[in-house]
Amino acid sequence: MVGLGALLLSLQACGGQSKESEPQVAAIPGATTSASAGPAGSSSGADRQLPLGATRQEIDRVYDAYYACWVQHGVPSAPGENGGPLLSYKMDQAKYQPAVDACADKEPLGAPELDPQQNPNFADDLREQLRCVQSHGLSMEIRQAGTDNAGLWVAPETKANLEKANSAAGREIQRQCEISAFTQK
């Protein structure tokens, strides 16, 4: 569940699409720095803002707190390896949307550099990131959904490349290339 949260956040940061071209869940709100989320409205942007090149631990921390808020507002954790409150929400969105809405001010925020609305160089930076990951042996491409830069992201060229890209080494290459490409020069 935490891995799915990390994936969603990284996807949000890279244009809202997963590396397998699945659409991002649009109505998922945020997190605080502690697992015991306070009342709605108590979260500042700083405790849910992820830095450029966020580590898995940073992403997990923010999403754990975010989903803890969901649970405090009545979303149960679905059983199983890929369970948790996100799965419960997906199985009955209408029932749990009020809880998700109550935690909206805790929704994790991706790095501003990865937001095409905030970064006028987003498309160029994304191409630079692609060149970097390719130079490190990851077979990836830029994919696009829609007609604007918000629908751009770097993804493995084929499902066969997905395992290498999702390995610890592959994720670290992508993280370092993201930092290098999107850091303002």
Short mmCIF file of N, CA and C in Angstrom, two decimals:
data_model
loop_
_atom_site.label_atom_id
_atom_site.label_comp_id
_atom_site.label_asym_id
_atom_site.label_seq_id
_atom_site.Cartn_x
_atom_site.Cartn_y
_atom_site.Cartn_z
N MET A 1 0.83 -1.18 0.00
CA MET A 1 0.00 0.00 0.00
C MET A 1 0.87 1.23 0.00
N VAL A 2 1.92 1.23 0.83
CA VAL A 2 2.82 2.37 0.88
C VAL A 2 3.54 2.51 -0.45
N GLY A 3 3.92 1.37 -1.05
CA GLY A 3 4.57 1.41 -2.36
C GLY A 3 3.66 2.02 -3.40
N LEU A 4 2.36 1.70 -3.33
CA LEU A 4 1.40 2.29 -4.26
C LEU A 4 1.30 3.79 -4.05
N GLY A 5 1.32 4.21 -2.78
CA GLY A 5 1.30 5.65 -2.48
C GLY A 5 2.52 6.33 -3.05
N ALA A 6 3.67 5.70 -2.91
CA ALA A 6 4.90 6.28 -3.45
C ALA A 6 4.82 6.35 -4.97
N LEU A 7 4.30 5.30 -5.57
CA LEU A 7 4.15 5.31 -7.01
C LEU A 7 3.21 6.42 -7.45
N LEU A 8 2.09 6.59 -6.78
CA LEU A 8 1.15 7.65 -7.14
C LEU A 8 1.79 9.01 -7.04
N LEU A 9 2.56 9.21 -5.97
CA LEU A 9 3.20 10.52 -5.81
C LEU A 9 4.23 10.75 -6.89
N SER A 10 5.04 9.72 -7.19
CA SER A 10 6.02 9.92 -8.24
C SER A 10 5.35 10.14 -9.58
N LEU A 11 4.22 9.53 -9.76
CA LEU A 11 3.49 9.73 -11.01
C LEU A 11 2.91 11.13 -11.08
N GLN A 12 2.38 11.60 -9.97
CA GLN A 12 1.86 12.96 -9.94
C GLN A 12 2.98 13.92 -10.32
N ALA A 13 4.15 13.66 -9.79
CA ALA A 13 5.27 14.53 -10.06
C ALA A 13 5.69 14.46 -11.51
N CYS A 14 5.48 13.34 -12.15
CA CYS A 14 5.91 13.19 -13.53
C CYS A 14 4.77 13.33 -14.52
N GLY A 15 3.70 13.96 -14.15
CA GLY A 15 2.66 14.26 -15.11
C GLY A 15 1.39 13.48 -14.96
N GLY A 16 1.25 12.72 -13.88
CA GLY A 16 -0.04 12.11 -13.61
C GLY A 16 -0.27 10.76 -14.24
N GLN A 17 0.73 10.08 -14.76
CA GLN A 17 0.53 8.78 -15.35
C GLN A 17 1.54 7.80 -14.78
N SER A 18 1.15 6.55 -14.64
CA SER A 18 2.07 5.55 -14.14
C SER A 18 3.00 5.12 -15.25
N LYS A 19 4.03 4.37 -14.89
CA LYS A 19 5.00 3.91 -15.86
C LYS A 19 4.39 2.84 -16.76
N GLU A 20 3.21 2.37 -16.44
CA GLU A 20 2.51 1.42 -17.29
C GLU A 20 1.33 2.10 -17.96
N SER A 21 1.33 3.39 -18.00
CA SER A 21 0.32 4.25 -18.62
C SER A 21 -1.07 4.09 -18.03
N GLU A 22 -1.13 3.80 -16.74
CA GLU A 22 -2.40 3.78 -16.03
C GLU A 22 -2.68 5.19 -15.54
N PRO A 23 -3.92 5.67 -15.60
CA PRO A 23 -4.19 7.02 -15.12
C PRO A 23 -4.04 7.12 -13.61
N GLN A 24 -3.59 8.27 -13.16
CA GLN A 24 -3.45 8.53 -11.72
C GLN A 24 -4.83 8.76 -11.13
N VAL A 25 -5.01 8.33 -9.88
CA VAL A 25 -6.25 8.61 -9.18
C VAL A 25 -6.28 10.10 -8.87
N ALA A 26 -7.30 10.79 -9.33
CA ALA A 26 -7.33 12.25 -9.26
C ALA A 26 -7.75 12.78 -7.90
N ALA A 27 -8.54 12.07 -7.14
CA ALA A 27 -9.12 12.65 -5.93
C ALA A 27 -8.46 12.16 -4.65
N ILE A 28 -7.15 11.97 -4.66
CA ILE A 28 -6.48 11.48 -3.47
C ILE A 28 -5.76 12.61 -2.77
N PRO A 29 -6.17 12.96 -1.55
CA PRO A 29 -5.56 14.01 -0.76
C PRO A 29 -4.33 13.59 0.06
N GLY A 30 -3.77 14.47 0.94
CA GLY A 30 -2.44 14.45 1.50
C GLY A 30 -2.09 13.99 2.90
N ALA A 31 -0.92 14.40 3.37
CA ALA A 31 -0.34 13.85 4.59
C ALA A 31 0.33 14.89 5.46
N THR A 32 0.61 14.45 6.71
CA THR A 32 1.39 15.26 7.64
C THR A 32 2.68 14.51 7.97
N THR A 33 3.54 15.08 8.80
CA THR A 33 4.80 14.41 9.12
C THR A 33 4.67 13.34 10.17
N SER A 34 3.59 13.30 10.93
CA SER A 34 3.45 12.24 11.92
C SER A 34 2.31 11.32 11.52
N ALA A 35 2.41 10.09 11.96
CA ALA A 35 1.37 9.13 11.61
C ALA A 35 0.06 9.44 12.30
N SER A 36 0.08 10.23 13.35
CA SER A 36 -1.17 10.60 14.00
C SER A 36 -1.59 11.98 13.51
N ALA A 37 -2.23 11.96 12.37
CA ALA A 37 -2.64 13.21 11.74
C ALA A 37 -3.62 13.95 12.63
N GLY A 38 -3.46 15.24 12.68
CA GLY A 38 -4.33 16.06 13.50
C GLY A 38 -5.62 16.35 12.79
N PRO A 39 -6.44 17.24 13.34
CA PRO A 39 -7.71 17.58 12.71
C PRO A 39 -7.50 18.27 11.38
N ALA A 40 -8.51 18.17 10.52
CA ALA A 40 -8.44 18.81 9.22
C ALA A 40 -8.12 20.28 9.41
N GLY A 41 -7.25 20.79 8.55
CA GLY A 41 -6.89 22.19 8.63
C GLY A 41 -5.63 22.42 9.44
N SER A 42 -5.08 21.38 10.09
CA SER A 42 -3.91 21.58 10.93
C SER A 42 -2.61 21.35 10.18
N SER A 43 -2.67 20.90 8.95
CA SER A 43 -1.47 20.57 8.20
C SER A 43 -0.97 21.78 7.41
N SER A 44 0.31 22.02 7.53
CA SER A 44 0.91 23.08 6.71
C SER A 44 1.44 22.46 5.43
N GLY A 45 1.68 23.28 4.43
CA GLY A 45 2.21 22.78 3.18
C GLY A 45 3.59 22.19 3.33
N ALA A 46 4.38 22.69 4.28
CA ALA A 46 5.76 22.25 4.45
C ALA A 46 5.85 20.78 4.85
N ASP A 47 4.92 20.29 5.66
CA ASP A 47 5.02 18.91 6.13
C ASP A 47 4.46 17.91 5.12
N ARG A 48 3.97 18.37 4.01
CA ARG A 48 3.47 17.46 2.98
C ARG A 48 4.12 17.72 1.63
N GLN A 49 5.01 18.70 1.55
CA GLN A 49 5.71 19.05 0.32
C GLN A 49 6.93 18.15 0.17
N LEU A 50 6.96 17.37 -0.90
CA LEU A 50 8.10 16.51 -1.15
C LEU A 50 9.17 17.28 -1.91
N PRO A 51 10.43 17.01 -1.61
CA PRO A 51 11.51 17.67 -2.33
C PRO A 51 11.76 17.01 -3.68
N LEU A 52 12.43 17.71 -4.55
CA LEU A 52 12.87 17.14 -5.80
C LEU A 52 13.77 15.95 -5.48
N GLY A 53 13.54 14.82 -6.13
CA GLY A 53 14.34 13.63 -5.88
C GLY A 53 14.04 12.98 -4.54
N ALA A 54 12.81 13.09 -4.08
CA ALA A 54 12.43 12.50 -2.79
C ALA A 54 12.80 11.02 -2.75
N THR A 55 13.30 10.59 -1.60
CA THR A 55 13.64 9.18 -1.41
C THR A 55 12.36 8.40 -1.13
N ARG A 56 12.45 7.10 -1.25
CA ARG A 56 11.31 6.25 -0.94
C ARG A 56 10.87 6.47 0.50
N GLN A 57 11.83 6.66 1.42
CA GLN A 57 11.49 6.87 2.82
C GLN A 57 10.72 8.17 3.00
N GLU A 58 11.12 9.23 2.30
CA GLU A 58 10.40 10.50 2.39
C GLU A 58 8.98 10.37 1.85
N ILE A 59 8.86 9.69 0.73
CA ILE A 59 7.55 9.50 0.12
C ILE A 59 6.66 8.64 1.03
N ASP A 60 7.23 7.55 1.55
CA ASP A 60 6.47 6.67 2.44
C ASP A 60 6.01 7.42 3.68
N ARG A 61 6.86 8.25 4.27
CA ARG A 61 6.52 9.00 5.48
C ARG A 61 5.30 9.89 5.23
N VAL A 62 5.31 10.60 4.13
CA VAL A 62 4.22 11.52 3.82
C VAL A 62 2.92 10.76 3.53
N TYR A 63 3.02 9.70 2.75
CA TYR A 63 1.82 8.93 2.43
C TYR A 63 1.30 8.15 3.64
N ASP A 64 2.19 7.65 4.50
CA ASP A 64 1.73 6.95 5.71
C ASP A 64 0.87 7.90 6.55
N ALA A 65 1.34 9.13 6.71
CA ALA A 65 0.58 10.11 7.50
C ALA A 65 -0.74 10.46 6.81
N TYR A 66 -0.69 10.60 5.51
CA TYR A 66 -1.89 10.91 4.74
C TYR A 66 -2.94 9.82 4.90
N TYR A 67 -2.54 8.57 4.71
CA TYR A 67 -3.49 7.47 4.84
C TYR A 67 -3.94 7.26 6.28
N ALA A 68 -3.10 7.63 7.25
CA ALA A 68 -3.52 7.58 8.65
C ALA A 68 -4.70 8.53 8.87
N CYS A 69 -4.67 9.67 8.21
CA CYS A 69 -5.80 10.61 8.29
C CYS A 69 -7.06 9.96 7.73
N TRP A 70 -6.93 9.27 6.60
CA TRP A 70 -8.08 8.58 6.02
C TRP A 70 -8.67 7.61 7.03
N VAL A 71 -7.79 6.81 7.66
CA VAL A 71 -8.24 5.81 8.63
C VAL A 71 -8.93 6.50 9.80
N GLN A 72 -8.38 7.61 10.28
CA GLN A 72 -9.00 8.35 11.38
C GLN A 72 -10.40 8.85 11.00
N HIS A 73 -10.62 9.03 9.71
CA HIS A 73 -11.93 9.51 9.25
C HIS A 73 -12.80 8.38 8.72
N GLY A 74 -12.42 7.12 9.01
CA GLY A 74 -13.32 6.00 8.75
C GLY A 74 -13.04 5.13 7.55
N VAL A 75 -11.94 5.33 6.84
CA VAL A 75 -11.63 4.44 5.72
C VAL A 75 -10.85 3.25 6.27
N PRO A 76 -11.41 2.04 6.19
CA PRO A 76 -10.70 0.88 6.73
C PRO A 76 -9.55 0.46 5.81
N SER A 77 -8.62 -0.27 6.37
CA SER A 77 -7.53 -0.83 5.57
C SER A 77 -7.99 -2.17 5.02
N ALA A 78 -8.03 -2.28 3.70
CA ALA A 78 -8.39 -3.54 3.07
C ALA A 78 -7.27 -4.55 3.35
N PRO A 79 -7.62 -5.81 3.59
CA PRO A 79 -6.60 -6.82 3.88
C PRO A 79 -5.79 -7.17 2.64
N GLY A 80 -4.67 -7.81 2.88
CA GLY A 80 -3.84 -8.31 1.79
C GLY A 80 -2.60 -7.47 1.58
N GLU A 81 -1.69 -8.03 0.80
CA GLU A 81 -0.40 -7.39 0.53
C GLU A 81 -0.56 -6.02 -0.12
N ASN A 82 -1.48 -5.89 -1.03
CA ASN A 82 -1.71 -4.61 -1.71
C ASN A 82 -2.96 -3.90 -1.18
N GLY A 83 -3.33 -4.23 0.04
CA GLY A 83 -4.52 -3.64 0.65
C GLY A 83 -4.25 -2.26 1.19
N GLY A 84 -4.98 -1.92 2.22
CA GLY A 84 -4.83 -0.61 2.85
C GLY A 84 -6.00 0.29 2.53
N PRO A 85 -5.97 1.51 3.05
CA PRO A 85 -7.09 2.42 2.84
C PRO A 85 -7.30 2.82 1.37
N LEU A 86 -6.23 2.88 0.59
CA LEU A 86 -6.39 3.24 -0.82
C LEU A 86 -7.24 2.21 -1.55
N LEU A 87 -7.00 0.94 -1.28
CA LEU A 87 -7.80 -0.11 -1.92
C LEU A 87 -9.25 -0.02 -1.45
N SER A 88 -9.45 0.21 -0.16
CA SER A 88 -10.82 0.36 0.36
C SER A 88 -11.52 1.51 -0.35
N TYR A 89 -10.83 2.62 -0.50
CA TYR A 89 -11.40 3.78 -1.18
C TYR A 89 -11.77 3.44 -2.63
N LYS A 90 -10.85 2.79 -3.34
CA LYS A 90 -11.12 2.44 -4.73
C LYS A 90 -12.31 1.50 -4.88
N MET A 91 -12.52 0.64 -3.87
CA MET A 91 -13.62 -0.31 -3.94
C MET A 91 -14.97 0.34 -3.67
N ASP A 92 -14.99 1.49 -2.96
CA ASP A 92 -16.26 2.16 -2.66
C ASP A 92 -16.01 3.67 -2.52
N GLN A 93 -15.70 4.31 -3.65
CA GLN A 93 -15.34 5.73 -3.63
C GLN A 93 -16.44 6.61 -3.06
N ALA A 94 -17.67 6.33 -3.41
CA ALA A 94 -18.78 7.18 -2.92
C ALA A 94 -18.86 7.13 -1.40
N LYS A 95 -18.68 5.96 -0.82
CA LYS A 95 -18.79 5.81 0.62
C LYS A 95 -17.66 6.53 1.36
N TYR A 96 -16.44 6.47 0.80
CA TYR A 96 -15.29 7.00 1.52
C TYR A 96 -14.82 8.39 1.06
N GLN A 97 -15.47 8.95 0.05
CA GLN A 97 -15.06 10.27 -0.43
C GLN A 97 -15.12 11.34 0.67
N PRO A 98 -16.13 11.34 1.57
CA PRO A 98 -16.12 12.35 2.64
C PRO A 98 -14.86 12.28 3.52
N ALA A 99 -14.37 11.07 3.79
CA ALA A 99 -13.14 10.93 4.58
C ALA A 99 -11.94 11.47 3.80
N VAL A 100 -11.89 11.16 2.52
CA VAL A 100 -10.80 11.65 1.67
C VAL A 100 -10.85 13.18 1.61
N ASP A 101 -12.04 13.72 1.46
CA ASP A 101 -12.20 15.18 1.43
C ASP A 101 -11.75 15.83 2.74
N ALA A 102 -12.01 15.15 3.86
CA ALA A 102 -11.62 15.69 5.17
C ALA A 102 -10.10 15.78 5.30
N CYS A 103 -9.39 14.99 4.52
CA CYS A 103 -7.92 14.97 4.58
C CYS A 103 -7.28 15.72 3.42
N ALA A 104 -8.08 16.45 2.67
CA ALA A 104 -7.56 17.12 1.46
C ALA A 104 -6.39 18.05 1.76
N ASP A 105 -6.40 18.68 2.92
CA ASP A 105 -5.32 19.61 3.24
C ASP A 105 -4.03 18.89 3.64
N LYS A 106 -4.05 17.58 3.62
CA LYS A 106 -2.88 16.78 3.95
C LYS A 106 -2.32 16.05 2.73
N GLU A 107 -2.93 16.27 1.56
CA GLU A 107 -2.50 15.56 0.36
C GLU A 107 -1.04 15.88 0.05
N PRO A 108 -0.23 14.85 -0.16
CA PRO A 108 1.17 15.09 -0.50
C PRO A 108 1.29 15.95 -1.76
N LEU A 109 2.25 16.84 -1.72
CA LEU A 109 2.51 17.73 -2.85
C LEU A 109 3.82 17.34 -3.49
N GLY A 110 3.81 17.15 -4.80
CA GLY A 110 5.03 16.85 -5.52
C GLY A 110 5.93 18.07 -5.58
N ALA A 111 7.17 17.83 -5.92
CA ALA A 111 8.13 18.93 -6.04
C ALA A 111 7.64 19.93 -7.08
N PRO A 112 7.71 21.22 -6.79
CA PRO A 112 7.25 22.23 -7.74
C PRO A 112 7.98 22.15 -9.09
N GLU A 113 9.22 21.71 -9.07
CA GLU A 113 9.99 21.58 -10.31
C GLU A 113 9.37 20.57 -11.26
N LEU A 114 8.61 19.63 -10.72
CA LEU A 114 7.99 18.58 -11.53
C LEU A 114 6.57 18.92 -11.95
N ASP A 115 6.14 20.12 -11.65
CA ASP A 115 4.80 20.58 -12.02
C ASP A 115 4.90 21.47 -13.25
N PRO A 116 4.36 21.02 -14.37
CA PRO A 116 4.44 21.83 -15.59
C PRO A 116 3.81 23.22 -15.45
N GLN A 117 2.88 23.36 -14.50
CA GLN A 117 2.25 24.66 -14.28
C GLN A 117 3.19 25.62 -13.56
N GLN A 118 4.15 25.09 -12.81
CA GLN A 118 5.08 25.92 -12.05
C GLN A 118 6.46 26.00 -12.68
N ASN A 119 6.79 25.07 -13.55
CA ASN A 119 8.12 25.01 -14.16
C ASN A 119 7.99 25.24 -15.67
N PRO A 120 8.34 26.44 -16.13
CA PRO A 120 8.22 26.72 -17.56
C PRO A 120 9.18 25.89 -18.42
N ASN A 121 10.17 25.28 -17.80
CA ASN A 121 11.15 24.45 -18.53
C ASN A 121 10.85 22.96 -18.40
N PHE A 122 9.65 22.63 -17.96
CA PHE A 122 9.32 21.24 -17.65
C PHE A 122 9.64 20.29 -18.81
N ALA A 123 9.17 20.57 -20.01
CA ALA A 123 9.37 19.65 -21.14
C ALA A 123 10.86 19.48 -21.45
N ASP A 124 11.61 20.56 -21.43
CA ASP A 124 13.05 20.47 -21.68
C ASP A 124 13.74 19.67 -20.57
N ASP A 125 13.35 19.92 -19.33
CA ASP A 125 13.93 19.20 -18.20
C ASP A 125 13.60 17.71 -18.29
N LEU A 126 12.39 17.39 -18.72
CA LEU A 126 11.99 15.99 -18.86
C LEU A 126 12.83 15.30 -19.93
N ARG A 127 13.08 15.99 -21.04
CA ARG A 127 13.94 15.42 -22.09
C ARG A 127 15.36 15.20 -21.56
N GLU A 128 15.84 16.13 -20.74
CA GLU A 128 17.16 15.97 -20.14
C GLU A 128 17.18 14.76 -19.20
N GLN A 129 16.12 14.59 -18.43
CA GLN A 129 16.02 13.43 -17.55
C GLN A 129 16.05 12.14 -18.38
N LEU A 130 15.33 12.12 -19.49
CA LEU A 130 15.30 10.94 -20.35
C LEU A 130 16.71 10.61 -20.86
N ARG A 131 17.43 11.62 -21.35
CA ARG A 131 18.80 11.38 -21.83
C ARG A 131 19.67 10.80 -20.73
N CYS A 132 19.50 11.31 -19.52
CA CYS A 132 20.28 10.83 -18.39
C CYS A 132 19.99 9.37 -18.08
N VAL A 133 18.73 8.99 -17.96
CA VAL A 133 18.41 7.59 -17.62
C VAL A 133 18.84 6.65 -18.73
N GLN A 134 18.71 7.10 -19.97
CA GLN A 134 19.15 6.27 -21.09
C GLN A 134 20.67 6.10 -21.06
N SER A 135 21.40 7.16 -20.70
CA SER A 135 22.86 7.07 -20.64
C SER A 135 23.32 6.12 -19.53
N HIS A 136 22.44 5.83 -18.57
CA HIS A 136 22.74 4.89 -17.50
C HIS A 136 22.16 3.50 -17.76
N GLY A 137 21.73 3.25 -18.99
CA GLY A 137 21.31 1.91 -19.38
C GLY A 137 19.84 1.57 -19.18
N LEU A 138 19.02 2.55 -18.82
CA LEU A 138 17.59 2.27 -18.69
C LEU A 138 16.91 2.60 -20.01
N SER A 139 16.23 1.63 -20.57
CA SER A 139 15.53 1.81 -21.84
C SER A 139 14.17 2.44 -21.56
N MET A 140 14.11 3.76 -21.70
CA MET A 140 12.89 4.49 -21.36
C MET A 140 12.55 5.46 -22.48
N GLU A 141 11.33 5.99 -22.40
CA GLU A 141 10.83 6.95 -23.38
C GLU A 141 9.93 7.95 -22.69
N ILE A 142 9.64 9.04 -23.39
CA ILE A 142 8.66 10.00 -22.89
C ILE A 142 7.31 9.61 -23.46
N ARG A 143 6.33 9.52 -22.60
CA ARG A 143 4.96 9.23 -23.02
C ARG A 143 4.11 10.46 -22.79
N GLN A 144 3.03 10.54 -23.53
CA GLN A 144 2.14 11.70 -23.40
C GLN A 144 0.70 11.25 -23.39
N ALA A 145 -0.04 11.83 -22.45
CA ALA A 145 -1.49 11.66 -22.39
C ALA A 145 -2.07 13.06 -22.47
N GLY A 146 -2.94 13.29 -23.38
CA GLY A 146 -3.48 14.63 -23.54
C GLY A 146 -2.61 15.47 -24.45
N THR A 147 -2.89 16.74 -24.46
CA THR A 147 -2.19 17.62 -25.40
C THR A 147 -1.28 18.64 -24.73
N ASP A 148 -1.18 18.60 -23.40
CA ASP A 148 -0.33 19.58 -22.73
C ASP A 148 0.81 18.88 -22.00
N ASN A 149 1.73 19.68 -21.48
CA ASN A 149 2.89 19.13 -20.78
C ASN A 149 2.53 18.38 -19.51
N ALA A 150 1.36 18.64 -18.94
CA ALA A 150 0.95 17.96 -17.71
C ALA A 150 0.80 16.46 -17.95
N GLY A 151 0.62 16.06 -19.19
CA GLY A 151 0.46 14.65 -19.52
C GLY A 151 1.74 13.97 -19.96
N LEU A 152 2.90 14.58 -19.72
CA LEU A 152 4.18 13.99 -20.10
C LEU A 152 4.83 13.28 -18.92
N TRP A 153 5.45 12.14 -19.17
CA TRP A 153 6.21 11.45 -18.15
C TRP A 153 7.20 10.51 -18.80
N VAL A 154 8.24 10.13 -18.05
CA VAL A 154 9.24 9.18 -18.52
C VAL A 154 8.82 7.80 -18.05
N ALA A 155 8.82 6.83 -18.97
CA ALA A 155 8.37 5.48 -18.64
C ALA A 155 9.23 4.46 -19.38
N PRO A 156 9.30 3.22 -18.87
CA PRO A 156 10.01 2.16 -19.59
C PRO A 156 9.39 1.97 -20.97
N GLU A 157 10.25 1.72 -21.96
CA GLU A 157 9.76 1.58 -23.33
C GLU A 157 8.84 0.37 -23.51
N THR A 158 9.13 -0.69 -22.78
CA THR A 158 8.30 -1.89 -22.86
C THR A 158 8.11 -2.45 -21.46
N LYS A 159 7.13 -3.33 -21.30
CA LYS A 159 6.92 -3.97 -20.00
C LYS A 159 8.13 -4.81 -19.61
N ALA A 160 8.88 -5.31 -20.59
CA ALA A 160 10.08 -6.08 -20.29
C ALA A 160 11.12 -5.22 -19.57
N ASN A 161 11.13 -3.92 -19.82
CA ASN A 161 12.08 -3.01 -19.18
C ASN A 161 11.61 -2.56 -17.80
N LEU A 162 10.38 -2.85 -17.46
CA LEU A 162 9.80 -2.37 -16.21
C LEU A 162 10.53 -2.90 -14.98
N GLU A 163 10.90 -4.18 -14.99
CA GLU A 163 11.58 -4.77 -13.83
C GLU A 163 12.90 -4.05 -13.56
N LYS A 164 13.69 -3.80 -14.60
CA LYS A 164 14.96 -3.10 -14.41
C LYS A 164 14.73 -1.67 -13.91
N ALA A 165 13.76 -0.98 -14.48
CA ALA A 165 13.47 0.39 -14.06
C ALA A 165 12.96 0.46 -12.63
N ASN A 166 12.24 -0.57 -12.18
CA ASN A 166 11.67 -0.59 -10.83
C ASN A 166 12.59 -1.22 -9.79
N SER A 167 13.76 -1.71 -10.21
CA SER A 167 14.71 -2.26 -9.25
C SER A 167 15.26 -1.12 -8.39
N ALA A 168 15.89 -1.46 -7.29
CA ALA A 168 16.47 -0.43 -6.42
C ALA A 168 17.49 0.41 -7.20
N ALA A 169 18.31 -0.24 -8.00
CA ALA A 169 19.31 0.50 -8.79
C ALA A 169 18.62 1.38 -9.83
N GLY A 170 17.61 0.85 -10.49
CA GLY A 170 16.88 1.63 -11.50
C GLY A 170 16.18 2.84 -10.91
N ARG A 171 15.56 2.65 -9.74
CA ARG A 171 14.89 3.79 -9.08
C ARG A 171 15.89 4.85 -8.66
N GLU A 172 17.07 4.42 -8.21
CA GLU A 172 18.10 5.39 -7.80
C GLU A 172 18.63 6.16 -9.01
N ILE A 173 18.81 5.47 -10.14
CA ILE A 173 19.23 6.16 -11.37
C ILE A 173 18.19 7.21 -11.73
N GLN A 174 16.92 6.83 -11.70
CA GLN A 174 15.85 7.76 -12.04
C GLN A 174 15.82 8.95 -11.08
N ARG A 175 16.02 8.69 -9.80
CA ARG A 175 16.02 9.75 -8.79
C ARG A 175 17.16 10.73 -9.04
N GLN A 176 18.35 10.21 -9.27
CA GLN A 176 19.52 11.07 -9.50
C GLN A 176 19.36 11.86 -10.81
N CYS A 177 18.82 11.22 -11.84
CA CYS A 177 18.61 11.91 -13.11
C CYS A 177 17.53 12.99 -12.97
N GLU A 178 16.50 12.71 -12.17
CA GLU A 178 15.46 13.71 -11.92
C GLU A 178 16.07 14.94 -11.25
N ILE A 179 16.88 14.71 -10.23
CA ILE A 179 17.52 15.83 -9.52
C ILE A 179 18.40 16.62 -10.48
N SER A 180 19.20 15.91 -11.24
CA SER A 180 20.12 16.57 -12.17
C SER A 180 19.37 17.38 -13.24
N ALA A 181 18.34 16.77 -13.81
CA ALA A 181 17.63 17.41 -14.92
C ALA A 181 16.76 18.59 -14.47
N PHE A 182 16.13 18.47 -13.31
CA PHE A 182 15.15 19.48 -12.90
C PHE A 182 15.72 20.54 -11.95
N THR A 183 16.98 20.39 -11.54
CA THR A 183 17.60 21.42 -10.72
C THR A 183 17.88 22.63 -11.62
N GLN A 184 17.41 23.78 -11.20
CA GLN A 184 17.58 24.99 -12.02
C GLN A 184 19.06 25.33 -12.11
N LYS A 185 19.49 25.55 -13.35
CA LYS A 185 20.91 25.83 -13.60
C LYS A 185 21.15 27.32 -13.55
#
